[in-house]
PDB file of C-alpha atoms in Angstrom:
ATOM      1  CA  UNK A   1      -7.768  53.837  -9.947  1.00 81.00           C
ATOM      2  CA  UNK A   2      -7.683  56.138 -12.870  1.00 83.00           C
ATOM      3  CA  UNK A   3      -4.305  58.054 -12.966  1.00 82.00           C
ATOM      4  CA  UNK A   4      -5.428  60.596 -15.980  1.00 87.00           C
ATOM      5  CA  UNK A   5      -8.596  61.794 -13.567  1.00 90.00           C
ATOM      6  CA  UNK A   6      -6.995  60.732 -10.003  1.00 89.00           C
ATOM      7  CA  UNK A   7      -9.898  59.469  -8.836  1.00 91.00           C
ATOM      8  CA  UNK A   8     -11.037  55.483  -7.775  1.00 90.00           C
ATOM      9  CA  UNK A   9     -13.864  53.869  -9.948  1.00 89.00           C
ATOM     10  CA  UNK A  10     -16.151  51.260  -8.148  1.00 87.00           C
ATOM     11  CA  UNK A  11     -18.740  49.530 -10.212  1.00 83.00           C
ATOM     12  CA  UNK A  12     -21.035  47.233  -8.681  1.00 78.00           C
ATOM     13  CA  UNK A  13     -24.069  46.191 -10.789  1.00 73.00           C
ATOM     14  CA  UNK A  14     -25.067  48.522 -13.047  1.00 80.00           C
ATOM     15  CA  UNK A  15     -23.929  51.607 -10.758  1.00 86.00           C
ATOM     16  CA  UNK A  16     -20.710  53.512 -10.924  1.00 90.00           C
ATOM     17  CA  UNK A  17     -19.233  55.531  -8.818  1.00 92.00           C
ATOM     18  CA  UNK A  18     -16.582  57.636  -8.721  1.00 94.00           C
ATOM     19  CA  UNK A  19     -14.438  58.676  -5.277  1.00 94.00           C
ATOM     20  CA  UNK A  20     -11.628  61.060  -4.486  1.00 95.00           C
ATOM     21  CA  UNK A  21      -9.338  58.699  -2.408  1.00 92.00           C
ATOM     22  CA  UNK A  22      -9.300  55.307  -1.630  1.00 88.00           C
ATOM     23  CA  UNK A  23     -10.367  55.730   1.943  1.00 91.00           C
ATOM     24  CA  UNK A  24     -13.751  56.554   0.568  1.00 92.00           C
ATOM     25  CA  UNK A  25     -14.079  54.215  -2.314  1.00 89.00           C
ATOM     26  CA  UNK A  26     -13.123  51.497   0.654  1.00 86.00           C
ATOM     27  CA  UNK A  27     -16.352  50.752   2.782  1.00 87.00           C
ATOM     28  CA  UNK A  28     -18.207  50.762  -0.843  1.00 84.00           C
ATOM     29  CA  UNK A  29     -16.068  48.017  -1.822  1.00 81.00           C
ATOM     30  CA  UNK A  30     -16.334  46.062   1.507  1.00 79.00           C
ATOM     31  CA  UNK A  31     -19.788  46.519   1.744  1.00 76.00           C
ATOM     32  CA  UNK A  32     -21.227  42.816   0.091  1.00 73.00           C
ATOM     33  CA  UNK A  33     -24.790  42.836  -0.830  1.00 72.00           C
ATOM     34  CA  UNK A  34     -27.391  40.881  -2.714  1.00 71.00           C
ATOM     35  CA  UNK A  35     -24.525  38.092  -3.098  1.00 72.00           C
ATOM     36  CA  UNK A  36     -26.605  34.984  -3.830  1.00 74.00           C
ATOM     37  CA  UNK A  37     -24.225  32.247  -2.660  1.00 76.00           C
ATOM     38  CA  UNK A  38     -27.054  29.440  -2.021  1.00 78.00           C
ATOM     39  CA  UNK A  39     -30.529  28.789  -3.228  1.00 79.00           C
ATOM     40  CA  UNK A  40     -32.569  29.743   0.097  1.00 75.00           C
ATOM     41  CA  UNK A  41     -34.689  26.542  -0.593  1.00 78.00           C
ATOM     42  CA  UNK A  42     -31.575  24.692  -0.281  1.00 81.00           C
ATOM     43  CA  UNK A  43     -30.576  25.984   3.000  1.00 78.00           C
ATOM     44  CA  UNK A  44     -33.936  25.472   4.606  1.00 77.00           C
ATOM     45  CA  UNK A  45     -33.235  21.420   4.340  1.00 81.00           C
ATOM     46  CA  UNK A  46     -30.431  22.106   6.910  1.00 81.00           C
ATOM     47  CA  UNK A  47     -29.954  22.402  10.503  1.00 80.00           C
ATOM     48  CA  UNK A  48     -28.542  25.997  10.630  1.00 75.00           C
ATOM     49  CA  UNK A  49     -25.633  24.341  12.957  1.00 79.00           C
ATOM     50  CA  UNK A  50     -24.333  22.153  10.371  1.00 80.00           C
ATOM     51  CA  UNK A  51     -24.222  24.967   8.192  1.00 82.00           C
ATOM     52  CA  UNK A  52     -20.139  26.381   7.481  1.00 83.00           C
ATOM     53  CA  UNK A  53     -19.773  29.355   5.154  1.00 84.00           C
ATOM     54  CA  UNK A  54     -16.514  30.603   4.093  1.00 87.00           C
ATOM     55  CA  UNK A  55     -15.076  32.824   1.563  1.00 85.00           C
ATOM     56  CA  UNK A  56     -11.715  33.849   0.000  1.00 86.00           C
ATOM     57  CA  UNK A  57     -10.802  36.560  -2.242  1.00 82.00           C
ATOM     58  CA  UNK A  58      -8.691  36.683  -5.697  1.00 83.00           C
ATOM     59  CA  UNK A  59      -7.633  39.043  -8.503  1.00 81.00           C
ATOM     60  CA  UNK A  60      -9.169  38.025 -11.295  1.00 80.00           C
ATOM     61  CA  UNK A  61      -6.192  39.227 -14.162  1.00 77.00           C
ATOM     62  CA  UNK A  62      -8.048  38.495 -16.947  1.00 79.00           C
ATOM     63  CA  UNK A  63     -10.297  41.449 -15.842  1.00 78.00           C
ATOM     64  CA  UNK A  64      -8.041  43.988 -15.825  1.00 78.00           C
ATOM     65  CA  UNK A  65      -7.316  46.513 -18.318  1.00 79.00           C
ATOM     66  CA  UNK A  66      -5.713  45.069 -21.179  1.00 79.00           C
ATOM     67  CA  UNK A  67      -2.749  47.424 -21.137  1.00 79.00           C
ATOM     68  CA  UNK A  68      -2.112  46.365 -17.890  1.00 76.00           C
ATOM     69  CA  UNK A  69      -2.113  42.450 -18.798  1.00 72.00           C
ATOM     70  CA  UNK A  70       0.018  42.688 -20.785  1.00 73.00           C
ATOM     71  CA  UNK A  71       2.644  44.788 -18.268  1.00 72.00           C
ATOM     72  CA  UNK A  72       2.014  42.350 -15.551  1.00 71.00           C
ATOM     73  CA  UNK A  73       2.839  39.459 -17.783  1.00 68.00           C
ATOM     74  CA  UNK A  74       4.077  36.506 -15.992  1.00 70.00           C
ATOM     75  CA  UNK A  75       4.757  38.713 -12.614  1.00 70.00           C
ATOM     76  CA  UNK A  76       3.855  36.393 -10.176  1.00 66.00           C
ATOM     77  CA  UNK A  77       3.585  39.254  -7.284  1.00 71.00           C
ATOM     78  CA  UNK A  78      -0.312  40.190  -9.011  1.00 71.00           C
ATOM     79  CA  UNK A  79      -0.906  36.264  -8.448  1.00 72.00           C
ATOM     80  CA  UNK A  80      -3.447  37.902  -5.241  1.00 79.00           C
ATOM     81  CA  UNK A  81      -5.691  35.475  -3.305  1.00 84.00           C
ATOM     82  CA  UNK A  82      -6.488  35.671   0.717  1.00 87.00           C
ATOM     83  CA  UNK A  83      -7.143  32.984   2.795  1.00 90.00           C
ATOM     84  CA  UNK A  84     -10.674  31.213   3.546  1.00 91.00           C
ATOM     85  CA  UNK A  85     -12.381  33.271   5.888  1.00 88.00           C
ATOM     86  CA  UNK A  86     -15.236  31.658   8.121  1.00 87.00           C
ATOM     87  CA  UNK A  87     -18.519  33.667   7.551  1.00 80.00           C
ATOM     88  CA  UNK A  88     -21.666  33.693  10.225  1.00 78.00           C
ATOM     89  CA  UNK A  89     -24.433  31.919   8.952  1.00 75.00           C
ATOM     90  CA  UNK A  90     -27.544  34.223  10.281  1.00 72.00           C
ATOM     91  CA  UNK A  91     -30.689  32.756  11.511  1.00 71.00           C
ATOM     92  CA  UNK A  92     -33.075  31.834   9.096  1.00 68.00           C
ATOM     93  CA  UNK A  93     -36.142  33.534   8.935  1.00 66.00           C
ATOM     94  CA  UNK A  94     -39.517  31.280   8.237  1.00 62.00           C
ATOM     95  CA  UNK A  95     -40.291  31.094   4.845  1.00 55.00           C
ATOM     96  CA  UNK A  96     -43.515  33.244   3.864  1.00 53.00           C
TER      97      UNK A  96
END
């Protein structure tokens, strides 16, 4: 969020993009693509059933603004991490 312009900033890649409110700059943010977690190589020498994939979230502080670092200082309420969250493994498609 940039509080001079009062708009939300998501960058992603090399593209930025600016919204109006959060509600829009939401299903940008939740929407995870191109995310290589696994060599696809790897995952073919695996029965797809014995396959478990599961994520979690955190604030990384140390990429915040610098002005804001420092505020937060040792505040542990910006200490921000979810819990693991299971994630479907999709079919694999044959390898072309």
């Amino acid at each position: 969020f940039s509080p001079l312009t009062r708009t939300y900033r998501v960058s992603r890649g090399g593209l930025t993009q600016t919204f109006e409110s959060l509600d829009a700059a939401l299903p940008i943010v939740k929407d995870i693509i191109e995310w290589r977690v696994a060599d696809l190589a790897t995952l073919y020498e695996y029965d797809p059933e014995d396959l478990d994939a599961r994520v979690r979230m955190r604030l990384d502080l140390t990429k915040l603004p610098k002005p804001l670092q420092v505020s937060i200082g040792g505040n542990s309420d910006w200490n921000l991490e979810s819990d693991w969250e299971s994630v479907p493994v999709p079919p694999m498609r044959s390898a072309s």
